[in-house]
Coordinates of C-alpha atoms in Angstrom, one line a residue:
Chain A
M1 CA -32.8 17.8 -5.6
Q2 CA -33.2 21.1 -3.8
E3 CA -31.7 19.5 -0.7
M4 CA -28.6 18.4 -2.6
K5 CA -28.1 21.8 -4.1
K6 CA -28.6 23.4 -0.7
Q7 CA -26.0 21.1 0.9
A8 CA -23.6 21.8 -1.9
R9 CA -23.8 25.5 -1.1
A10 CA -23.4 24.8 2.6
M11 CA -20.4 22.6 1.8
R12 CA -18.8 25.4 -0.2
C13 CA -19.2 27.8 2.7
E14 CA -17.7 25.2 5.1
I15 CA -14.8 24.7 2.7
I16 CA -14.0 28.4 2.7
K17 CA -14.3 28.7 6.5
M18 CA -12.1 25.7 7.3
L19 CA -9.4 26.7 4.8
E20 CA -9.3 30.2 6.2
K21 CA -8.9 28.9 9.7
S22 CA -6.3 26.3 8.8
A23 CA -4.5 28.9 6.6
S24 CA -3.4 26.0 4.5
G25 CA -5.1 23.6 2.0
H26 CA -6.7 23.3 -1.5
P27 CA -9.7 25.5 -2.2
G28 CA -9.9 25.3 -6.1
G29 CA -10.3 21.5 -6.5
S30 CA -12.5 21.3 -3.4
L31 CA -14.9 23.8 -4.8
S32 CA -15.0 22.2 -8.3
A33 CA -15.8 18.8 -6.8
A34 CA -18.4 20.0 -4.3
D35 CA -21.5 19.3 -6.4
I36 CA -20.4 15.7 -7.2
V37 CA -19.6 15.0 -3.5
A38 CA -23.0 16.5 -2.5
A39 CA -24.9 14.4 -4.9
L40 CA -23.3 11.3 -3.4
Y41 CA -23.5 12.1 0.3
F42 CA -26.9 13.8 0.3
G43 CA -28.5 11.8 -2.4
K44 CA -27.2 8.6 -3.9
M45 CA -25.0 6.9 -1.4
N46 CA -26.4 4.3 1.0
I47 CA -24.6 5.3 4.2
D48 CA -25.3 5.6 7.9
P49 CA -23.4 8.2 10.0
A50 CA -24.3 6.0 13.1
N51 CA -22.6 3.0 11.5
P52 CA -19.8 4.3 9.4
R53 CA -18.1 0.9 8.9
D54 CA -21.3 -1.0 7.9
P55 CA -20.0 -3.7 5.5
K56 CA -23.1 -3.2 3.4
R57 CA -22.5 0.5 2.9
D58 CA -21.6 2.2 -0.4
R59 CA -18.0 3.4 -0.5
F60 CA -16.4 6.6 -1.7
V61 CA -12.7 7.0 -2.6
L62 CA -11.5 10.5 -3.0
C63 CA -8.7 9.7 -5.3
K64 CA -7.8 13.4 -5.5
G65 CA -7.2 13.5 -1.8
H66 CA -6.2 17.1 -1.7
A67 CA -9.9 17.9 -2.1
A68 CA -10.3 16.6 1.4
P69 CA -12.2 19.8 2.5
A70 CA -15.1 18.9 0.2
L71 CA -15.3 15.4 1.7
Y72 CA -14.9 16.7 5.3
A73 CA -17.6 19.3 4.8
A74 CA -20.0 16.6 3.4
L75 CA -19.2 14.2 6.2
A76 CA -19.7 16.8 8.9
L77 CA -22.9 18.1 7.4
R78 CA -24.2 14.6 7.0
G79 CA -23.6 13.9 10.7
F80 CA -20.5 11.7 10.8
F81 CA -18.8 14.2 13.2
P82 CA -19.6 17.6 14.6
V83 CA -19.3 20.5 12.2
E84 CA -17.2 22.4 14.8
E85 CA -14.4 19.9 14.2
L86 CA -13.9 21.3 10.7
D87 CA -12.0 24.2 12.5
T88 CA -9.2 21.7 13.4
L89 CA -8.3 21.0 9.7
R90 CA -4.6 20.4 9.3
K91 CA -3.9 21.2 12.9
I92 CA -1.8 19.1 15.3
D93 CA -3.5 15.9 16.5
S94 CA -6.7 16.7 14.4
H95 CA -8.8 13.9 12.9
L96 CA -8.9 16.1 9.8
Q97 CA -5.5 15.4 8.2
G98 CA -4.4 17.4 5.2
H99 CA -5.4 14.4 3.1
P100 CA -8.1 11.9 4.2
D101 CA -7.1 9.3 6.8
M102 CA -9.5 6.3 7.1
N103 CA -8.2 5.5 10.6
K104 CA -8.6 8.9 12.0
L105 CA -11.9 10.2 10.7
P106 CA -15.2 8.3 10.7
G107 CA -16.8 8.0 7.2
V108 CA -13.5 8.1 5.3
D109 CA -13.4 4.8 3.4
M110 CA -9.8 5.0 2.1
S111 CA -6.8 7.0 3.0
T112 CA -5.7 8.9 -0.1
G113 CA -3.5 11.8 -1.1
S114 CA -0.9 10.3 -3.4
L115 CA -2.4 10.8 -6.8
G116 CA -3.1 7.9 -9.1
Q117 CA -3.6 5.3 -6.3
G118 CA -7.2 5.7 -5.3
L119 CA -8.9 4.1 -8.3
S120 CA -6.9 0.9 -7.7
A121 CA -8.2 0.7 -4.1
A122 CA -11.8 1.5 -5.3
A123 CA -11.4 -1.3 -7.8
G124 CA -10.3 -3.6 -5.0
M125 CA -13.4 -2.7 -3.0
A126 CA -15.7 -3.3 -6.0
L127 CA -13.9 -6.7 -6.6
A128 CA -14.4 -7.6 -2.9
G129 CA -18.1 -6.8 -3.3
K130 CA -18.3 -8.9 -6.5
C131 CA -16.7 -11.9 -4.6
D132 CA -19.3 -11.6 -1.9
N133 CA -22.3 -10.9 -4.2
A134 CA -22.8 -7.7 -2.2
D135 CA -25.0 -4.9 -3.4
Y136 CA -22.9 -2.0 -2.5
Y137 CA -21.5 0.5 -5.0
V138 CA -18.1 2.0 -5.0
Y139 CA -17.7 5.6 -6.1
A140 CA -14.3 7.2 -6.9
L141 CA -13.5 10.8 -7.7
L142 CA -10.4 11.5 -9.8
G143 CA -8.8 14.7 -10.9
D144 CA -8.2 15.3 -14.6
G145 CA -4.5 16.1 -13.9
E146 CA -4.3 12.9 -11.8
Q147 CA -4.9 10.9 -15.0
E148 CA -1.4 11.7 -16.0
E149 CA -0.4 9.0 -13.5
G150 CA 0.1 5.6 -15.2
Q151 CA -1.4 3.6 -12.4
V152 CA -4.8 5.1 -13.2
W153 CA -4.7 3.3 -16.5
E154 CA -3.6 0.1 -14.9
A155 CA -6.6 0.3 -12.7
A156 CA -8.8 1.2 -15.7
M157 CA -7.7 -1.9 -17.5
F158 CA -8.2 -4.0 -14.4
A159 CA -11.7 -2.8 -13.6
A160 CA -12.9 -3.4 -17.1
H161 CA -11.3 -6.8 -17.3
Y162 CA -13.0 -8.0 -14.1
Q163 CA -16.3 -6.3 -15.2
L164 CA -16.6 -4.3 -12.1
G165 CA -20.0 -2.9 -12.9
K166 CA -20.6 -1.5 -9.4
L167 CA -17.6 0.8 -9.7
I168 CA -18.6 4.3 -10.7
A169 CA -15.9 6.9 -11.1
F170 CA -16.0 10.7 -11.8
T171 CA -13.5 12.9 -13.3
D172 CA -13.4 16.4 -11.9
N173 CA -12.5 17.9 -15.2
N174 CA -11.5 21.4 -14.1
H175 CA -8.7 21.7 -16.7
L176 CA -6.1 23.0 -14.3
Q177 CA -3.2 21.5 -12.4
I178 CA -0.6 23.1 -10.2
D179 CA 1.8 24.2 -13.0
G180 CA -0.9 25.4 -15.3
R181 CA -3.6 24.2 -17.8
I182 CA -3.5 20.4 -18.0
T183 CA -3.3 20.7 -21.8
D184 CA -0.1 22.8 -21.5
V185 CA 1.5 20.7 -18.7
M186 CA 0.8 17.2 -20.0
S187 CA -2.4 16.6 -21.7
P188 CA -4.4 13.5 -20.7
E189 CA -7.0 14.3 -23.4
P190 CA -9.1 13.0 -25.0
L191 CA -10.3 11.5 -21.7
D192 CA -13.6 10.2 -23.1
K193 CA -12.0 8.2 -25.9
K194 CA -9.4 6.9 -23.6
W195 CA -11.9 5.5 -21.0
E196 CA -14.0 4.1 -23.8
A197 CA -11.0 2.4 -25.3
F198 CA -10.2 0.9 -21.9
G199 CA -13.7 -0.7 -21.8
W200 CA -15.6 1.7 -19.6
Q201 CA -19.1 3.2 -20.0
V202 CA -18.4 6.9 -20.5
L203 CA -20.8 9.8 -19.8
K204 CA -20.0 13.5 -20.2
I205 CA -21.9 16.0 -18.1
D206 CA -21.9 19.4 -16.6
G207 CA -20.4 18.7 -13.2
H208 CA -22.2 21.6 -11.6
D209 CA -25.7 20.5 -12.8
M210 CA -27.1 18.4 -9.9
Q211 CA -29.8 16.8 -12.0
A212 CA -27.2 15.7 -14.6
I213 CA -25.0 14.3 -11.9
C214 CA -27.8 12.3 -10.4
D215 CA -29.0 11.0 -13.9
A216 CA -25.4 10.0 -14.7
I217 CA -25.1 8.0 -11.5
E218 CA -28.4 6.3 -12.3
A219 CA -27.0 5.4 -15.7
G220 CA -23.9 4.1 -14.0
T221 CA -25.8 1.8 -11.7
A222 CA -27.9 0.5 -14.6
C223 CA -24.7 -0.7 -16.4
E224 CA -23.9 -4.0 -14.8
D225 CA -21.0 -5.4 -16.8
K226 CA -18.8 -2.4 -17.2
P227 CA -17.4 0.2 -14.8
T228 CA -18.6 3.8 -15.5
M229 CA -16.6 7.0 -15.9
I230 CA -18.6 10.2 -15.6
I231 CA -16.5 13.0 -17.0
C232 CA -17.7 16.1 -15.3
E233 CA -17.0 19.5 -16.9
T234 CA -16.2 21.7 -13.9
V235 CA -14.8 25.1 -13.0
K236 CA -11.9 25.1 -10.5
G237 CA -12.8 27.4 -7.6
K238 CA -16.5 27.2 -8.6
G239 CA -18.8 29.6 -6.8
V240 CA -16.2 32.2 -5.7
S241 CA -15.6 34.8 -8.5
F242 CA -12.0 35.5 -7.8
M243 CA -11.0 31.8 -7.5
E244 CA -12.8 30.5 -10.6
N245 CA -10.4 29.2 -13.2
Q246 CA -7.4 30.6 -11.3
V247 CA -4.4 28.2 -11.1
G248 CA -3.2 30.2 -8.1
W249 CA -6.1 29.0 -6.0
H250 CA -5.1 25.3 -6.3
G251 CA -3.2 25.2 -3.0
T252 CA -3.6 28.6 -1.3
A253 CA -5.9 29.2 1.6
P254 CA -8.0 32.4 1.6
K255 CA -7.1 35.2 4.0
K256 CA -9.8 36.7 6.3
E257 CA -11.1 39.4 3.9
Q258 CA -11.0 37.0 1.0
A259 CA -12.9 34.4 2.9
E260 CA -15.5 37.0 3.9
Q261 CA -16.0 38.1 0.3
A262 CA -16.2 34.4 -0.8
L263 CA -18.8 33.7 1.8
S264 CA -20.9 36.7 0.8
E265 CA -20.8 35.6 -2.8
L266 CA -21.9 32.1 -1.8
E267 CA -24.7 33.4 0.4
V268 CA -26.0 35.6 -2.4
A269 CA -26.1 32.6 -4.6
E270 CA -28.4 31.1 -2.1
Chain B
M1 CA 15.7 -32.6 1.7
K2 CA 15.7 -29.2 -0.1
Q3 CA 12.8 -26.9 -0.9
A4 CA 12.6 -23.4 -2.1
T5 CA 10.8 -21.1 0.2
R6 CA 8.6 -20.0 -2.7
E7 CA 7.5 -23.7 -3.2
A8 CA 6.5 -23.9 0.5
Y9 CA 4.7 -20.6 0.2
G10 CA 2.6 -21.9 -2.8
K11 CA 1.7 -25.1 -0.9
A12 CA 0.9 -23.3 2.4
L13 CA -1.2 -20.7 0.6
A14 CA -3.2 -23.3 -1.2
E15 CA -3.9 -25.2 2.0
L16 CA -4.8 -22.0 3.9
G17 CA -7.0 -20.8 1.1
Q18 CA -9.2 -23.9 1.3
K19 CA -9.7 -23.4 5.0
N20 CA -10.1 -19.6 5.1
E21 CA -12.5 -18.0 2.7
R22 CA -11.2 -14.5 3.5
I23 CA -7.9 -15.3 1.8
V24 CA -7.6 -13.8 -1.7
V25 CA -4.5 -14.0 -3.9
M26 CA -3.2 -11.7 -6.5
D27 CA -0.2 -12.0 -8.8
A28 CA 1.3 -9.9 -11.6
D29 CA 1.8 -12.5 -14.4
L30 CA 4.4 -14.5 -12.4
S31 CA 2.1 -17.0 -10.7
K32 CA 4.0 -20.0 -12.0
S33 CA 7.2 -18.6 -10.6
T34 CA 5.9 -17.2 -7.4
K35 CA 3.8 -20.4 -6.9
T36 CA 0.6 -18.6 -6.3
A37 CA -0.6 -20.8 -9.2
D38 CA -0.9 -23.5 -6.5
F39 CA -3.6 -21.4 -4.9
A40 CA -5.2 -20.5 -8.2
A41 CA -5.6 -24.3 -8.9
V42 CA -7.7 -24.9 -5.8
C43 CA -9.4 -21.6 -5.3
P44 CA -9.7 -20.1 -8.8
E45 CA -12.6 -17.8 -7.8
R46 CA -10.4 -16.1 -5.3
F47 CA -7.3 -15.7 -7.4
F48 CA -6.9 -12.5 -9.4
N49 CA -4.2 -11.9 -11.9
A50 CA -3.4 -8.2 -12.2
G51 CA -1.3 -8.7 -15.3
I52 CA 2.0 -6.9 -15.6
A53 CA 0.8 -4.0 -13.4
E54 CA 2.3 -4.4 -9.9
Q55 CA 1.3 -0.9 -8.7
N56 CA -2.4 -1.4 -9.5
M57 CA -2.2 -4.9 -7.9
T58 CA -0.9 -3.3 -4.7
G59 CA -3.7 -0.7 -4.6
V60 CA -6.4 -3.3 -5.5
A61 CA -5.2 -5.4 -2.6
A62 CA -5.6 -2.4 -0.3
G63 CA -9.2 -2.0 -1.4
L64 CA -9.8 -5.8 -0.9
A65 CA -8.4 -5.5 2.6
A66 CA -10.5 -2.5 3.4
C67 CA -13.5 -4.7 2.7
G68 CA -12.4 -7.5 5.0
K69 CA -10.5 -9.8 2.7
I70 CA -7.0 -11.0 3.5
P71 CA -5.1 -10.5 0.3
F72 CA -1.7 -12.1 -0.4
I73 CA 0.0 -10.4 -3.4
S74 CA 3.1 -11.8 -5.0
S75 CA 5.7 -10.8 -7.5
F76 CA 9.5 -10.8 -7.6
A77 CA 10.9 -8.9 -4.7
V78 CA 12.5 -6.3 -6.9
F79 CA 9.0 -5.3 -8.2
A80 CA 6.9 -6.3 -5.2
A81 CA 8.8 -4.1 -2.8
G82 CA 10.8 -1.8 -5.1
R83 CA 8.6 -0.8 -7.9
N84 CA 5.6 -0.6 -5.5
F85 CA 7.3 1.1 -2.7
E86 CA 5.2 4.2 -2.6
Q87 CA 2.0 2.3 -3.3
I88 CA 2.9 0.1 -0.3
R89 CA 3.7 3.1 1.8
N90 CA 0.6 5.1 1.1
S91 CA -2.1 2.6 0.2
I92 CA -1.1 -0.2 2.6
A93 CA 1.3 0.8 5.4
Y94 CA 0.0 4.3 6.1
P95 CA -3.7 3.1 6.4
K96 CA -2.5 -0.1 8.1
L97 CA -4.4 -2.3 5.8
N98 CA -4.3 -6.1 6.1
V99 CA -2.3 -6.9 3.0
K100 CA 0.4 -9.6 2.9
I101 CA 3.1 -8.9 0.3
A102 CA 4.8 -12.2 -0.4
A103 CA 7.8 -11.4 -2.5
T104 CA 9.7 -14.2 -4.2
H105 CA 13.1 -14.3 -6.0
A106 CA 14.7 -12.1 -3.4
G107 CA 18.5 -11.7 -3.3
I108 CA 21.2 -12.8 -5.6
T109 CA 20.2 -16.4 -5.8
V110 CA 17.8 -15.3 -8.5
G111 CA 20.9 -16.1 -10.5
E112 CA 21.2 -15.8 -14.3
D113 CA 18.5 -13.1 -14.7
G114 CA 21.1 -10.7 -13.2
G115 CA 21.3 -7.6 -11.2
S116 CA 18.1 -6.0 -12.6
H117 CA 16.1 -8.8 -11.0
Q118 CA 18.0 -9.3 -7.7
A119 CA 16.4 -7.4 -4.9
I120 CA 19.2 -6.5 -2.4
E121 CA 17.4 -3.6 -0.8
D122 CA 13.8 -4.8 -0.1
I123 CA 14.3 -5.6 3.6
S124 CA 15.7 -2.1 4.0
L125 CA 12.7 -0.6 2.2
M126 CA 10.1 -2.6 4.0
R127 CA 11.7 -2.3 7.5
S128 CA 11.6 1.4 7.3
L129 CA 7.8 1.6 7.0
P130 CA 5.8 2.1 10.2
N131 CA 3.1 -0.6 10.7
M132 CA 5.0 -3.1 8.5
T133 CA 5.9 -6.6 9.8
V134 CA 8.9 -8.2 7.9
V135 CA 9.6 -11.9 7.9
V136 CA 12.4 -13.7 6.1
P137 CA 12.0 -17.5 6.5
C138 CA 15.0 -19.8 6.2
D139 CA 13.4 -22.9 4.9
G140 CA 10.1 -24.5 3.8
I141 CA 9.0 -25.4 7.2
E142 CA 9.5 -21.9 8.6
T143 CA 7.8 -20.5 5.5
A144 CA 4.6 -22.5 5.9
A145 CA 4.5 -21.6 9.6
A146 CA 5.0 -17.9 8.7
V147 CA 2.3 -17.9 6.1
N148 CA -0.2 -19.1 8.6
A149 CA 1.0 -16.7 11.3
L150 CA 0.9 -13.7 9.1
A151 CA -2.6 -14.6 7.9
E152 CA -3.7 -14.4 11.6
L153 CA -2.0 -11.0 12.1
D154 CA -4.2 -8.0 11.3
G155 CA -1.9 -5.6 9.5
P156 CA 0.6 -5.1 6.6
C157 CA 3.3 -7.8 6.3
Y158 CA 6.2 -8.4 4.0
L159 CA 7.3 -12.0 3.5
R160 CA 10.6 -12.4 1.7
L161 CA 11.1 -15.6 -0.2
G162 CA 13.7 -17.2 -2.4
R163 CA 13.9 -18.9 -5.8
L164 CA 16.6 -21.4 -4.9
A165 CA 16.0 -24.8 -3.2
A166 CA 17.3 -24.4 0.3
P167 CA 18.2 -27.1 2.9
M168 CA 15.7 -27.7 5.7
V169 CA 17.1 -26.2 8.9
N170 CA 14.1 -26.9 11.1
G171 CA 12.3 -30.1 12.0
E172 CA 8.6 -31.0 11.7
D173 CA 8.1 -30.0 15.4
Y174 CA 9.0 -26.4 14.5
K175 CA 7.1 -23.6 16.2
F176 CA 7.1 -20.2 14.7
E177 CA 6.8 -17.2 17.0
L178 CA 6.6 -13.9 15.3
G179 CA 9.3 -11.5 16.5
K180 CA 11.3 -14.2 18.4
G181 CA 14.7 -15.2 17.2
I182 CA 15.8 -18.8 17.4
V183 CA 19.1 -20.0 18.9
L184 CA 20.0 -22.9 16.6
R185 CA 23.4 -23.4 18.1
D186 CA 24.8 -22.0 21.3
G187 CA 28.3 -20.5 21.6
K188 CA 30.4 -18.1 23.7
D189 CA 33.1 -16.6 21.4
A190 CA 30.9 -15.1 18.6
A191 CA 27.3 -14.9 17.6
I192 CA 26.4 -15.4 14.0
I193 CA 23.0 -13.8 13.3
A194 CA 21.5 -14.8 10.0
C195 CA 18.2 -14.8 8.1
G196 CA 16.7 -16.5 5.2
M197 CA 18.9 -18.4 2.8
M198 CA 22.0 -17.6 4.9
V199 CA 20.9 -19.5 8.0
A200 CA 22.1 -22.9 6.6
P201 CA 25.6 -21.7 5.6
A202 CA 25.9 -19.9 9.0
L203 CA 25.4 -23.3 10.7
E204 CA 28.1 -24.8 8.4
A205 CA 30.4 -21.9 9.2
A206 CA 29.9 -22.5 13.0
E207 CA 30.9 -26.2 12.5
A208 CA 34.1 -25.1 10.7
L209 CA 34.9 -22.5 13.3
A210 CA 34.5 -25.1 16.1
A211 CA 37.3 -27.1 14.5
E212 CA 39.5 -24.0 14.8
G213 CA 38.6 -23.4 18.4
I214 CA 36.0 -20.6 17.9
D215 CA 32.8 -21.4 19.7
A216 CA 30.1 -19.6 17.6
A217 CA 26.4 -19.4 18.4
V218 CA 24.0 -19.3 15.4
I219 CA 20.8 -17.3 15.7
N220 CA 18.0 -17.3 13.1
I221 CA 16.3 -14.0 13.1
H222 CA 13.3 -14.8 10.9
T223 CA 11.4 -11.7 11.9
I224 CA 13.3 -8.6 11.0
K225 CA 10.5 -6.4 12.3
P226 CA 9.4 -6.5 15.1
F227 CA 13.0 -7.1 15.9
D228 CA 14.2 -9.4 18.7
K229 CA 16.5 -6.9 20.3
E230 CA 16.6 -8.7 23.6
L231 CA 18.0 -11.9 22.2
V232 CA 20.5 -10.1 20.0
L233 CA 21.8 -8.0 22.9
E234 CA 22.0 -11.0 25.2
Y235 CA 24.3 -12.7 22.7
A236 CA 26.2 -9.5 22.0
E237 CA 26.9 -9.2 25.7
R238 CA 27.8 -12.8 26.1
C239 CA 30.0 -13.3 23.0
G240 CA 31.4 -9.8 22.4
A241 CA 31.5 -10.4 18.7
V242 CA 28.4 -10.5 16.5
I243 CA 28.4 -11.3 12.8
T244 CA 25.3 -10.7 10.7
V245 CA 24.7 -12.7 7.5
E246 CA 22.1 -11.9 4.9
E247 CA 21.4 -12.2 1.2
H248 CA 20.9 -8.5 1.1
S249 CA 22.8 -5.3 1.1
I250 CA 24.6 -4.7 4.4
I251 CA 22.8 -1.3 4.3
G252 CA 19.4 -1.2 5.9
G253 CA 18.6 -4.9 6.5
L254 CA 19.4 -7.4 9.2
G255 CA 23.0 -6.0 9.6
S256 CA 21.7 -2.5 10.2
A257 CA 19.0 -3.7 12.6
V258 CA 21.6 -5.4 14.7
A259 CA 24.0 -2.5 14.4
E260 CA 21.3 -0.1 15.7
A261 CA 20.6 -2.3 18.7
M262 CA 24.2 -2.9 19.6
S263 CA 25.4 0.7 19.2
E264 CA 22.4 2.0 21.2
A265 CA 23.3 -0.5 24.0
G266 CA 27.0 0.1 23.7
V267 CA 27.9 -3.6 23.5
G268 CA 30.1 -5.7 21.4
I269 CA 31.8 -5.5 18.0
L270 CA 30.0 -6.2 14.7
G271 CA 30.9 -7.6 11.3
R272 CA 28.4 -7.7 8.5
V273 CA 28.3 -10.3 5.7
G274 CA 26.1 -9.3 2.8
L275 CA 26.2 -7.3 -0.5
Q276 CA 28.8 -4.6 0.2
D277 CA 26.8 -1.7 -1.3
C278 CA 26.8 -3.2 -4.8
F279 CA 24.4 -4.8 -7.2
G280 CA 24.5 -8.4 -8.2
Q281 CA 25.1 -9.8 -11.7
S282 CA 24.3 -12.8 -13.8
G283 CA 25.7 -16.1 -12.9
T284 CA 24.7 -19.4 -11.3
P285 CA 23.5 -18.9 -7.7
A286 CA 26.5 -20.8 -6.4
A287 CA 28.9 -18.7 -8.4
L288 CA 27.2 -15.5 -7.1
L289 CA 27.2 -16.6 -3.5
E290 CA 30.9 -17.4 -3.9
K291 CA 31.7 -14.1 -5.6
Y292 CA 30.0 -12.0 -2.9
G293 CA 31.3 -14.0 0.1
L294 CA 27.9 -15.5 1.1
T295 CA 29.4 -18.9 1.7
P296 CA 30.4 -20.8 4.9
A297 CA 34.0 -19.9 4.1
G298 CA 33.1 -16.2 3.7
I299 CA 31.3 -16.3 7.0
V300 CA 34.2 -18.0 8.7
K301 CA 36.6 -15.3 7.5
K302 CA 34.3 -12.5 8.7
V303 CA 33.9 -14.2 12.1
Q304 CA 37.7 -14.6 12.5
E305 CA 38.2 -11.0 11.6
T306 CA 35.6 -9.8 14.0
V307 CA 36.7 -12.0 16.9
A308 CA 40.3 -10.7 16.4
K309 CA 39.0 -7.2 17.0
K310 CA 37.6 -8.1 20.4
R311 CA 39.4 -6.5 23.3

């Protein structure tokens, strides 16, 4: 548990550093998702950095692909590629594309970035596993604003219909999207009732409470005949005082001084 | 003998599925029309109906392919390629996933359902995507061969199929070679380059032209991408006049591919038979083909016009 928390902090530091260097990218939603991604990559997922395409591995689909820095930080710190490569984020010929590319970066299980499409791919992976009687789990992380996309609900229907019990999804419920509060722009609420109505097991937790995240994943793996949606209450920009709950930090990279301040705050937290 | 390419697709897929366990098939509530029901009947455990939700079907197929399956997904072309365009682009073509999109009911020979259901732009959409292979078979024999060839190919493919029974152009000894056009009839005055449903009428047109003293070659370009530029340019050089024929808009499909090749090489003069930047409408397939000039007579007229412009 301590290790996961420590790695989540390390990931947040790497997110800030890589975004400052790239001068482009999405800090807010990367920071809100960091604890969930840390719980998976440093706790729950059965993965091997030396064999990133192992057919038996657990899979992760970052449906909200713009939170790529959170995934890249986890993969680098977990040993899939050198941490120094994080400095190349969004630069020409880098393996670290603005949104995850499964053919360029080891450890990325699905190319994502176009919102609303990831859960379908995750469902396909879980279906393939079911066909093969495989033991692997498929994890998917969606944004809350992303759930305004209709395809998400097509996938929700599909996963429940085919009883994809090894599909465990998270909602990074940070309440903000580019144009403002999701409830002002186009409310997808009530998310819990919607997922329940679509036939999923639904859990609601604090998405920054590592114990709660791990317990929810356990509950997800225990449920065999239904997919699980873990709705995680999160804070956009979590861990950096001036970014928290600020819409403006959705897609703006920190400047040098801002990055320094952010890093000092994150280190104090340690 | 006549057979719709969708019929041949269903049969070929069912046979292939029994031999290759990696094949999985999805449909969006049209399995009786697209003929994926033939596969479902013999491999029910590997057939997944997505319901009327084509976008999700496309994404699920991407996930299946990412785990080593070879998914064939089917719907009508207007949905399979059109509604799903961005899902195909970002979830299949961009990550280069091994999904076969087999779209039936392409073109105006859908008939009475009308313009809303007649895909006239799908070749254009699919051809513009990097990593995508695009095949438009002209008869049942070519369709069966293409299904097997595409299953062997590791990468995204679009297979364009028709609703209407079409005459057999090829014999049982037919060999399909991806990316290689087939000269069905040689000629020196004009080259008629056709795909899909239009190959048979192109052959009829060449017969009629011969009686008028125009010696027209007929080439079946079953693979729109990768495109057999060499063969097209060889005939453009030799004949001077090239006429493309497709059950598709003249914008973005076979006609455009040929135009691109010819203009870059600076050879020959081109005429294009196809939908002249308009949608189709309801009617019998025969009435529609007549209305839009996709008949042997329509092809003859375009060949004559094009040959007359030769210097």
